[in-house]
């Protein structure tokens, strides 16, 4: 009996434009068909979020944009433009 | 007293400031590499953090001899000064056939200092890509994160696997993002890590003869691409770090800080 499982693709962009280039990427495959790990690819699976959308990925989370906290204007930390996308795939169990 | 010829030069220091690491291939001779491998298999004496490096691993000790090499002493002196403190070490191993990469992380916790520690990654045997190497992310050392906060990321544009021959050393800023890579060979992989703390102000400790080299602003403007639109913020952090290291509070690249520091107070008296 086929069942649906979720695949998550995390794409980090150059800037807030969904057409800007991917600078970091992560895949979690809930179907169990694919196991990904750090450093397993040198090129992103898509050039942009828009390119992934054209291949059937649904954007399920946008990064919110906040102004810098006073005194922290030049601090850097996590990647700012993180988009989470999903695709549902059928599995046999 | 360390030989001045063994010190880093200003262009190397600028690369350290931009990239957060420096790589030295073929630094350790083969006989010492073999002896160090044997010691790593047996275990290497630990001490509590805070003792002088010069008190660690007296002769006969291969690992002690590695860190007493004049070339290595020159690197140490240039970055953290003479006779720094031993913080800790670890013999990192990845077993044969271990196919999962370690998650991305930075060591320790959020560290807001301009003062910095260094970590040596010493590869005592050949480390081809199928054996993994340590994956590092150039330019990640200013990012304020705590250890594996960044474990969600898998790949970055510009990530660099340390693939090297025996005897290579990489020295990194304490904040660099890194992770061990899978080992697809039939042999266990070793990497010796050593963290050192400075005991003197990290001010012009290297060979500054080329401090005014025109290549330095370009080195400090490197774009590693993975931080996208934040490249200018990265450069500002490098300018601040370079000022700290050189004592030149007016140093700038591309006018980034000078325009922000321009806050005239002169009041014109109009008739």
mmCIF file of C-alpha atoms in Angstrom:
data_model
loop_
_atom_site.group_PDB
_atom_site.id
_atom_site.type_symbol
_atom_site.label_atom_id
_atom_site.label_comp_id
_atom_site.label_asym_id
_atom_site.label_seq_id
_atom_site.Cartn_x
_atom_site.Cartn_y
_atom_site.Cartn_z
ATOM 1 C CA UNK A 1 0.000 0.000 0.000
ATOM 2 C CA UNK A 2 1.777 3.211 -1.140
ATOM 3 C CA UNK A 3 2.214 5.862 1.539
ATOM 4 C CA UNK A 4 3.375 9.461 1.343
ATOM 5 C CA UNK A 5 6.654 10.502 2.928
ATOM 6 C CA UNK A 6 8.184 13.954 3.212
ATOM 7 C CA UNK A 7 11.511 15.080 1.776
ATOM 8 C CA UNK A 8 12.935 18.347 3.070
ATOM 9 C CA UNK A 9 15.324 20.507 1.115
ATOM 10 C CA UNK A 10 16.968 23.440 2.871
ATOM 11 C CA UNK A 11 18.357 26.076 0.562
ATOM 12 C CA UNK A 12 20.347 29.094 1.729
ATOM 13 C CA UNK A 13 20.474 32.000 -0.669
ATOM 14 C CA UNK A 14 22.824 34.844 -1.492
ATOM 15 C CA UNK A 15 20.116 37.351 -0.575
ATOM 16 C CA UNK A 16 16.372 37.603 -0.007
ATOM 17 C CA UNK A 17 15.529 37.219 -3.705
ATOM 18 C CA UNK A 18 14.226 33.703 -4.358
ATOM 19 C CA UNK A 19 16.022 33.825 -7.670
ATOM 20 C CA UNK A 20 19.427 34.505 -6.080
ATOM 21 C CA UNK A 21 22.055 31.807 -6.000
ATOM 22 C CA UNK A 22 22.204 28.938 -3.512
ATOM 23 C CA UNK A 23 25.220 29.172 -1.187
ATOM 24 C CA UNK A 24 24.464 26.247 1.123
ATOM 25 C CA UNK A 25 22.159 23.225 0.965
ATOM 26 C CA UNK A 26 20.857 20.285 2.976
ATOM 27 C CA UNK A 27 18.553 17.369 2.162
ATOM 28 C CA UNK A 28 16.639 15.166 4.595
ATOM 29 C CA UNK A 29 14.857 12.282 2.871
ATOM 30 C CA UNK A 30 11.891 10.875 4.795
ATOM 31 C CA UNK A 31 11.422 8.131 2.211
ATOM 32 C CA UNK A 32 14.633 6.549 3.424
ATOM 33 C CA UNK A 33 15.910 6.135 -0.116
ATOM 34 C CA UNK A 34 18.692 8.638 0.222
ATOM 35 C CA UNK A 35 21.081 9.297 3.091
ATOM 36 C CA UNK A 36 22.913 12.589 2.968
ATOM 37 C CA UNK A 37 25.765 13.835 5.118
ATOM 38 C CA UNK A 38 28.158 16.741 5.462
ATOM 39 C CA UNK A 39 30.486 17.416 2.564
ATOM 40 C CA UNK A 40 28.776 14.977 0.198
ATOM 41 C CA UNK A 41 28.440 17.388 -2.730
ATOM 42 C CA UNK A 42 30.306 20.353 -4.099
ATOM 43 C CA UNK A 43 27.453 21.817 -6.140
ATOM 44 C CA UNK A 44 23.895 22.591 -4.993
ATOM 45 C CA UNK A 45 21.004 20.536 -6.397
ATOM 46 C CA UNK A 46 19.370 23.729 -7.728
ATOM 47 C CA UNK A 47 20.750 27.128 -8.589
ATOM 48 C CA UNK A 48 17.985 28.973 -6.709
ATOM 49 C CA UNK A 49 14.782 28.441 -4.749
ATOM 50 C CA UNK A 50 12.824 29.388 -7.842
ATOM 51 C CA UNK A 51 14.568 26.650 -9.837
ATOM 52 C CA UNK A 52 13.597 24.113 -7.139
ATOM 53 C CA UNK A 53 9.978 25.337 -7.229
ATOM 54 C CA UNK A 54 9.920 24.755 -10.979
ATOM 55 C CA UNK A 55 10.921 21.143 -10.254
ATOM 56 C CA UNK A 56 7.978 20.599 -7.922
ATOM 57 C CA UNK A 57 9.381 21.592 -4.499
ATOM 58 C CA UNK A 58 6.971 23.534 -2.288
ATOM 59 C CA UNK A 59 8.333 26.329 -0.128
ATOM 60 C CA UNK A 60 7.035 25.758 3.410
ATOM 61 C CA UNK A 61 9.087 28.295 5.364
ATOM 62 C CA UNK A 62 10.408 31.767 4.628
ATOM 63 C CA UNK A 63 13.050 33.458 6.775
ATOM 64 C CA UNK A 64 11.734 36.475 8.630
ATOM 65 C CA UNK A 65 13.749 39.634 8.310
ATOM 66 C CA UNK A 66 14.611 41.646 11.390
ATOM 67 C CA UNK A 67 16.666 44.806 11.720
ATOM 68 C CA UNK A 68 19.977 44.344 13.537
ATOM 69 C CA UNK A 69 19.800 44.669 17.292
ATOM 70 C CA UNK A 70 21.506 47.873 18.487
ATOM 71 C CA UNK A 71 25.203 47.163 19.011
ATOM 72 C CA UNK A 72 25.095 43.971 16.959
ATOM 73 C CA UNK A 73 25.089 45.507 13.485
ATOM 74 C CA UNK A 74 28.361 43.830 12.519
ATOM 75 C CA UNK A 75 27.906 40.510 14.294
ATOM 76 C CA UNK A 76 27.420 37.519 12.050
ATOM 77 C CA UNK A 77 26.079 34.119 12.920
ATOM 78 C CA UNK A 78 23.729 31.750 11.023
ATOM 79 C CA UNK A 79 22.972 32.061 7.346
ATOM 80 C CA UNK A 80 20.166 34.570 7.004
ATOM 81 C CA UNK A 81 18.276 33.489 3.890
ATOM 82 C CA UNK A 82 17.129 29.994 4.782
ATOM 83 C CA UNK A 83 14.238 28.534 2.775
ATOM 84 C CA UNK A 84 12.718 25.179 3.655
ATOM 85 C CA UNK A 85 11.082 23.252 0.835
ATOM 86 C CA UNK A 86 9.208 19.969 0.783
ATOM 87 C CA UNK A 87 8.253 17.308 -1.669
ATOM 88 C CA UNK A 88 5.917 14.423 -0.851
ATOM 89 C CA UNK A 89 6.826 11.077 -2.391
ATOM 90 C CA UNK A 90 5.105 7.724 -2.406
ATOM 91 C CA UNK A 91 6.807 4.799 -0.759
ATOM 92 C CA UNK A 92 5.780 1.191 -0.365
ATOM 93 C CA UNK A 93 5.908 1.039 3.335
ATOM 94 C CA UNK B 1 64.262 32.683 20.772
ATOM 95 C CA UNK B 2 62.486 31.819 17.570
ATOM 96 C CA UNK B 3 64.328 32.361 14.292
ATOM 97 C CA UNK B 4 62.845 35.444 12.568
ATOM 98 C CA UNK B 5 63.079 33.655 9.223
ATOM 99 C CA UNK B 6 60.619 31.075 10.543
ATOM 100 C CA UNK B 7 57.947 33.631 11.377
ATOM 101 C CA UNK B 8 54.895 34.128 9.191
ATOM 102 C CA UNK B 9 54.873 37.198 6.984
ATOM 103 C CA UNK B 10 52.138 39.826 6.791
ATOM 104 C CA UNK B 11 50.512 38.350 3.695
ATOM 105 C CA UNK B 12 50.179 34.992 5.454
ATOM 106 C CA UNK B 13 48.714 36.748 8.483
ATOM 107 C CA UNK B 14 46.237 38.566 6.240
ATOM 108 C CA UNK B 15 45.201 35.201 4.786
ATOM 109 C CA UNK B 16 44.698 33.894 8.314
ATOM 110 C CA UNK B 17 42.542 36.935 9.072
ATOM 111 C CA UNK B 18 40.441 36.377 5.913
ATOM 112 C CA UNK B 19 40.276 32.597 5.732
ATOM 113 C CA UNK B 20 40.642 31.665 9.392
ATOM 114 C CA UNK B 21 43.317 29.078 8.634
ATOM 115 C CA UNK B 22 46.708 28.473 7.070
ATOM 116 C CA UNK B 23 47.866 25.230 5.518
ATOM 117 C CA UNK B 24 51.441 23.919 5.497
ATOM 118 C CA UNK B 25 52.163 20.843 3.405
ATOM 119 C CA UNK B 26 55.177 18.568 3.981
ATOM 120 C CA UNK B 27 55.977 20.372 7.220
ATOM 121 C CA UNK B 28 56.841 17.331 9.300
ATOM 122 C CA UNK B 29 59.493 14.842 8.078
ATOM 123 C CA UNK B 30 58.486 11.256 7.341
ATOM 124 C CA UNK B 31 60.369 9.579 10.192
ATOM 125 C CA UNK B 32 58.681 11.863 12.690
ATOM 126 C CA UNK B 33 55.286 11.252 11.070
ATOM 127 C CA UNK B 34 55.709 7.507 11.494
ATOM 128 C CA UNK B 35 56.771 7.902 15.122
ATOM 129 C CA UNK B 36 53.819 10.241 15.785
ATOM 130 C CA UNK B 37 51.401 7.713 14.257
ATOM 131 C CA UNK B 38 52.755 5.034 16.577
ATOM 132 C CA UNK B 39 52.316 7.347 19.585
ATOM 133 C CA UNK B 40 48.759 8.204 18.580
ATOM 134 C CA UNK B 41 47.880 4.505 18.473
ATOM 135 C CA UNK B 42 49.216 4.095 22.014
ATOM 136 C CA UNK B 43 47.726 7.289 23.431
ATOM 137 C CA UNK B 44 49.370 10.621 24.140
ATOM 138 C CA UNK B 45 49.705 12.073 27.621
ATOM 139 C CA UNK B 46 47.086 14.643 28.599
ATOM 140 C CA UNK B 47 47.522 17.454 31.116
ATOM 141 C CA UNK B 48 45.097 19.948 32.524
ATOM 142 C CA UNK B 49 44.589 23.072 30.444
ATOM 143 C CA UNK B 50 46.728 26.083 31.319
ATOM 144 C CA UNK B 51 50.192 24.589 31.566
ATOM 145 C CA UNK B 52 52.953 25.954 29.349
ATOM 146 C CA UNK B 53 53.330 24.198 26.022
ATOM 147 C CA UNK B 54 57.065 23.986 26.732
ATOM 148 C CA UNK B 55 56.265 21.678 29.660
ATOM 149 C CA UNK B 56 54.349 19.255 27.490
ATOM 150 C CA UNK B 57 55.766 16.063 26.058
ATOM 151 C CA UNK B 58 59.483 16.295 26.992
ATOM 152 C CA UNK B 59 61.930 14.159 25.006
ATOM 153 C CA UNK B 60 61.725 11.424 24.016
ATOM 154 C CA UNK B 61 58.332 12.204 22.487
ATOM 155 C CA UNK B 62 57.544 12.292 18.780
ATOM 156 C CA UNK B 63 54.560 14.600 19.213
ATOM 157 C CA UNK B 64 56.689 16.875 21.395
ATOM 158 C CA UNK B 65 59.365 16.902 18.736
ATOM 159 C CA UNK B 66 56.782 17.828 16.079
ATOM 160 C CA UNK B 67 55.727 20.910 18.012
ATOM 161 C CA UNK B 68 59.334 21.831 18.745
ATOM 162 C CA UNK B 69 60.227 21.907 15.043
ATOM 163 C CA UNK B 70 61.563 25.397 14.211
ATOM 164 C CA UNK B 71 58.949 25.821 11.473
ATOM 165 C CA UNK B 72 56.127 24.977 13.870
ATOM 166 C CA UNK B 73 57.594 27.218 16.569
ATOM 167 C CA UNK B 74 57.625 30.050 14.028
ATOM 168 C CA UNK B 75 53.926 29.553 13.291
ATOM 169 C CA UNK B 76 53.097 29.398 16.993
ATOM 170 C CA UNK B 77 55.099 32.536 17.806
ATOM 171 C CA UNK B 78 53.517 34.486 14.950
ATOM 172 C CA UNK B 79 49.956 33.738 16.063
ATOM 173 C CA UNK B 80 49.947 33.332 19.847
ATOM 174 C CA UNK B 81 53.438 34.417 20.880
ATOM 175 C CA UNK B 82 56.260 32.616 22.652
ATOM 176 C CA UNK B 83 55.554 29.706 24.968
ATOM 177 C CA UNK B 84 51.745 29.719 24.856
ATOM 178 C CA UNK B 85 49.498 27.701 27.115
ATOM 179 C CA UNK B 86 48.429 24.168 26.325
ATOM 180 C CA UNK B 87 44.621 24.129 26.297
ATOM 181 C CA UNK B 88 43.900 20.547 25.296
ATOM 182 C CA UNK B 89 44.635 18.025 22.607
ATOM 183 C CA UNK B 90 42.720 15.183 21.015
ATOM 184 C CA UNK B 91 43.660 12.242 18.845
ATOM 185 C CA UNK B 92 40.720 12.263 16.458
ATOM 186 C CA UNK B 93 40.006 8.991 14.723
ATOM 187 C CA UNK B 94 37.557 7.933 12.033
ATOM 188 C CA UNK B 95 37.203 4.179 11.759
ATOM 189 C CA UNK B 96 37.544 2.322 8.473
ATOM 190 C CA UNK B 97 34.243 2.240 6.615
ATOM 191 C CA UNK B 98 32.601 4.935 8.717
ATOM 192 C CA UNK B 99 30.326 6.520 6.123
ATOM 193 C CA UNK B 100 28.679 9.360 8.043
ATOM 194 C CA UNK B 101 30.298 12.748 8.203
ATOM 195 C CA UNK B 102 30.502 14.563 11.512
ATOM 196 C CA UNK B 103 28.092 17.480 11.790
ATOM 197 C CA UNK B 104 29.425 20.967 11.155
ATOM 198 C CA UNK B 105 30.526 22.641 14.361
ATOM 199 C CA UNK B 106 32.954 25.085 15.878
ATOM 200 C CA UNK B 107 34.877 24.017 18.939
ATOM 201 C CA UNK B 108 34.040 25.297 22.418
ATOM 202 C CA UNK B 109 31.301 27.929 22.798
ATOM 203 C CA UNK B 110 30.457 31.443 21.611
ATOM 204 C CA UNK B 111 33.689 33.393 21.966
ATOM 205 C CA UNK B 112 33.459 37.165 21.610
ATOM 206 C CA UNK B 113 37.150 37.960 22.026
ATOM 207 C CA UNK B 114 39.395 39.603 19.472
ATOM 208 C CA UNK B 115 42.181 37.748 21.289
ATOM 209 C CA UNK B 116 42.218 34.295 19.793
ATOM 210 C CA UNK B 117 43.376 30.742 20.333
ATOM 211 C CA UNK B 118 44.757 28.544 17.603
ATOM 212 C CA UNK B 119 44.239 24.907 16.853
ATOM 213 C CA UNK B 120 46.664 22.733 14.954
ATOM 214 C CA UNK B 121 45.277 19.935 12.823
ATOM 215 C CA UNK B 122 48.237 17.594 12.224
ATOM 216 C CA UNK B 123 47.891 14.864 9.603
ATOM 217 C CA UNK B 124 50.668 12.363 10.269
ATOM 218 C CA UNK B 125 49.739 9.972 7.440
ATOM 219 C CA UNK B 126 48.505 10.411 3.872
ATOM 220 C CA UNK B 127 44.879 11.541 3.843
ATOM 221 C CA UNK B 128 43.215 11.159 0.433
ATOM 222 C CA UNK B 129 39.624 12.301 -0.100
ATOM 223 C CA UNK B 130 38.223 8.780 0.286
ATOM 224 C CA UNK B 131 39.742 8.777 3.774
ATOM 225 C CA UNK B 132 37.900 11.959 4.545
ATOM 226 C CA UNK B 133 40.116 14.632 5.858
ATOM 227 C CA UNK B 134 38.675 17.414 7.928
ATOM 228 C CA UNK B 135 36.249 19.645 6.049
ATOM 229 C CA UNK B 136 36.644 23.319 6.865
ATOM 230 C CA UNK B 137 34.698 26.405 5.866
ATOM 231 C CA UNK B 138 37.041 29.285 4.976
ATOM 232 C CA UNK B 139 36.035 32.602 6.489
ATOM 233 C CA UNK B 140 33.632 31.170 9.084
ATOM 234 C CA UNK B 141 35.671 32.103 12.176
ATOM 235 C CA UNK B 142 33.900 35.380 13.045
ATOM 236 C CA UNK B 143 30.459 33.787 13.194
ATOM 237 C CA UNK B 144 28.998 33.692 16.685
ATOM 238 C CA UNK B 145 27.624 30.219 17.190
ATOM 239 C CA UNK B 146 27.902 27.633 19.912
ATOM 240 C CA UNK B 147 29.433 24.294 18.925
ATOM 241 C CA UNK B 148 26.945 22.277 16.834
ATOM 242 C CA UNK B 149 24.304 25.003 16.511
ATOM 243 C CA UNK B 150 25.166 24.771 12.815
ATOM 244 C CA UNK B 151 24.530 21.031 12.484
ATOM 245 C CA UNK B 152 21.582 21.687 10.154
ATOM 246 C CA UNK B 153 23.919 22.645 7.294
ATOM 247 C CA UNK B 154 25.351 19.890 5.108
ATOM 248 C CA UNK B 155 27.210 21.628 2.298
ATOM 249 C CA UNK B 156 28.486 25.091 1.466
ATOM 250 C CA UNK B 157 29.824 26.684 -1.661
ATOM 251 C CA UNK B 158 33.593 26.866 -1.127
ATOM 252 C CA UNK B 159 33.929 24.227 1.611
ATOM 253 C CA UNK B 160 37.453 22.788 1.645
ATOM 254 C CA UNK B 161 38.348 19.195 2.528
ATOM 255 C CA UNK B 162 41.845 18.864 3.927
ATOM 256 C CA UNK B 163 43.244 16.267 1.536
ATOM 257 C CA UNK B 164 46.970 16.007 2.063
ATOM 258 C CA UNK B 165 50.113 13.953 2.255
ATOM 259 C CA UNK B 166 51.702 12.854 5.514
ATOM 260 C CA UNK B 167 53.256 15.699 7.447
ATOM 261 C CA UNK B 168 50.719 18.401 6.627
ATOM 262 C CA UNK B 169 49.562 20.827 9.251
ATOM 263 C CA UNK B 170 46.646 23.222 9.211
ATOM 264 C CA UNK B 171 46.464 25.931 11.837
ATOM 265 C CA UNK B 172 43.033 27.421 12.412
ATOM 266 C CA UNK B 173 41.452 30.282 14.336
ATOM 267 C CA UNK B 174 39.419 28.880 17.257
ATOM 268 C CA UNK B 175 36.148 29.902 15.629
ATOM 269 C CA UNK B 176 36.498 28.029 12.331
ATOM 270 C CA UNK B 177 33.604 25.791 11.286
ATOM 271 C CA UNK B 178 34.715 22.252 10.522
ATOM 272 C CA UNK B 179 33.698 18.584 10.557
ATOM 273 C CA UNK B 180 35.351 15.193 10.125
ATOM 274 C CA UNK B 181 34.530 13.443 6.876
ATOM 275 C CA UNK B 182 33.574 9.816 6.179
ATOM 276 C CA UNK B 183 36.368 7.274 5.825
ATOM 277 C CA UNK B 184 35.686 4.986 2.862
ATOM 278 C CA UNK B 185 39.019 3.179 3.112
ATOM 279 C CA UNK B 186 39.917 0.043 5.042
ATOM 280 C CA UNK B 187 42.245 1.912 7.413
ATOM 281 C CA UNK B 188 41.508 3.988 10.497
ATOM 282 C CA UNK B 189 42.212 7.685 10.043
ATOM 283 C CA UNK B 190 44.057 9.761 12.626
ATOM 284 C CA UNK B 191 44.275 13.507 13.092
ATOM 285 C CA UNK B 192 46.032 15.149 16.008
ATOM 286 C CA UNK B 193 44.440 18.349 17.265
ATOM 287 C CA UNK B 194 46.147 20.755 19.654
ATOM 288 C CA UNK B 195 44.646 23.986 21.015
ATOM 289 C CA UNK B 196 46.925 26.749 22.308
ATOM 290 C CA UNK B 197 46.180 29.995 24.205
ATOM 291 C CA UNK B 198 48.269 33.184 24.001
ATOM 292 C CA UNK B 199 50.006 34.626 27.066
ATOM 293 C CA UNK B 200 50.971 37.937 25.470
ATOM 294 C CA UNK B 201 49.013 40.608 23.614
ATOM 295 C CA UNK B 202 48.719 39.417 20.001
ATOM 296 C CA UNK B 203 50.303 42.533 18.530
ATOM 297 C CA UNK B 204 52.687 42.316 15.538
ATOM 298 C CA UNK B 205 54.095 38.955 16.621
ATOM 299 C CA UNK B 206 54.963 37.925 13.052
ATOM 300 C CA UNK B 207 57.605 39.239 10.616
ATOM 301 C CA UNK B 208 56.111 42.620 9.744
ATOM 302 C CA UNK B 209 58.722 43.608 7.136
ATOM 303 C CA UNK B 210 55.997 43.449 4.463
ATOM 304 C CA UNK B 211 53.270 45.098 6.529
ATOM 305 C CA UNK B 212 52.622 47.726 3.847
ATOM 306 C CA UNK B 213 52.503 45.226 0.996
ATOM 307 C CA UNK B 214 49.887 46.448 -1.509
ATOM 308 C CA UNK B 215 48.487 42.916 -1.802
ATOM 309 C CA UNK B 216 47.155 42.939 1.772
ATOM 310 C CA UNK B 217 43.903 44.906 1.223
ATOM 311 C CA UNK B 218 43.028 42.501 -1.593
ATOM 312 C CA UNK B 219 43.690 39.485 0.629
ATOM 313 C CA UNK B 220 41.488 40.998 3.334
ATOM 314 C CA UNK B 221 38.698 41.511 0.779
ATOM 315 C CA UNK B 222 38.415 37.836 -0.185
ATOM 316 C CA UNK B 223 34.886 36.670 -0.938
ATOM 317 C CA UNK B 224 34.267 33.056 0.079
ATOM 318 C CA UNK B 225 30.762 33.291 -1.424
ATOM 319 C CA UNK B 226 28.915 31.072 1.079
ATOM 320 C CA UNK B 227 27.892 34.101 3.182
ATOM 321 C CA UNK B 228 26.304 35.774 0.158
ATOM 322 C CA UNK B 229 25.202 39.344 0.755
ATOM 323 C CA UNK B 230 27.091 39.570 4.076
ATOM 324 C CA UNK B 231 30.520 39.778 2.431
ATOM 325 C CA UNK B 232 30.906 43.452 3.355
ATOM 326 C CA UNK B 233 30.143 42.705 7.011
ATOM 327 C CA UNK B 234 32.775 39.972 6.873
ATOM 328 C CA UNK B 235 35.317 42.459 5.525
ATOM 329 C CA UNK B 236 34.473 44.926 8.303
ATOM 330 C CA UNK B 237 35.175 42.210 10.867
ATOM 331 C CA UNK B 238 38.526 41.521 9.183
ATOM 332 C CA UNK B 239 39.426 45.212 9.234
ATOM 333 C CA UNK B 240 38.706 45.325 12.952
ATOM 334 C CA UNK B 241 40.798 42.189 13.525
ATOM 335 C CA UNK B 242 43.681 43.564 11.437
ATOM 336 C CA UNK B 243 43.599 46.773 13.470
ATOM 337 C CA UNK B 244 43.775 44.675 16.651
ATOM 338 C CA UNK B 245 46.728 42.673 15.332
ATOM 339 C CA UNK B 246 48.709 45.609 13.948
ATOM 340 C CA UNK B 247 47.776 48.365 16.405
ATOM 341 C CA UNK B 248 46.908 50.587 13.439
ATOM 342 C CA UNK B 249 43.523 52.005 14.421
ATOM 343 C CA UNK B 250 43.198 53.878 11.130
ATOM 344 C CA UNK B 251 43.678 50.878 8.868
ATOM 345 C CA UNK B 252 40.867 50.413 6.386
ATOM 346 C CA UNK B 253 39.946 48.583 3.208
ATOM 347 C CA UNK B 254 37.801 50.243 0.563
ATOM 348 C CA UNK B 255 36.816 53.018 3.012
ATOM 349 C CA UNK B 256 34.298 50.687 4.733
ATOM 350 C CA UNK B 257 34.974 51.839 8.296
ATOM 351 C CA UNK B 258 36.356 55.307 7.577
ATOM 352 C CA UNK B 259 33.035 56.568 6.274
ATOM 353 C CA UNK B 260 31.219 55.238 9.340
ATOM 354 C CA UNK B 261 33.784 56.808 11.634
ATOM 355 C CA UNK B 262 33.405 60.194 9.982
ATOM 356 C CA UNK B 263 31.257 62.061 12.497
ATOM 357 C CA UNK B 264 32.311 65.716 12.243
ATOM 358 C CA UNK B 265 31.631 67.903 15.260
ATOM 359 C CA UNK B 266 32.956 71.180 13.866
ATOM 360 C CA UNK B 267 30.161 73.756 13.973
ATOM 361 C CA UNK B 268 30.208 76.390 11.268
ATOM 362 C CA UNK B 269 29.519 79.883 12.508
ATOM 363 C CA UNK B 270 27.329 81.561 10.002
ATOM 364 C CA UNK B 271 27.118 85.290 9.856
#
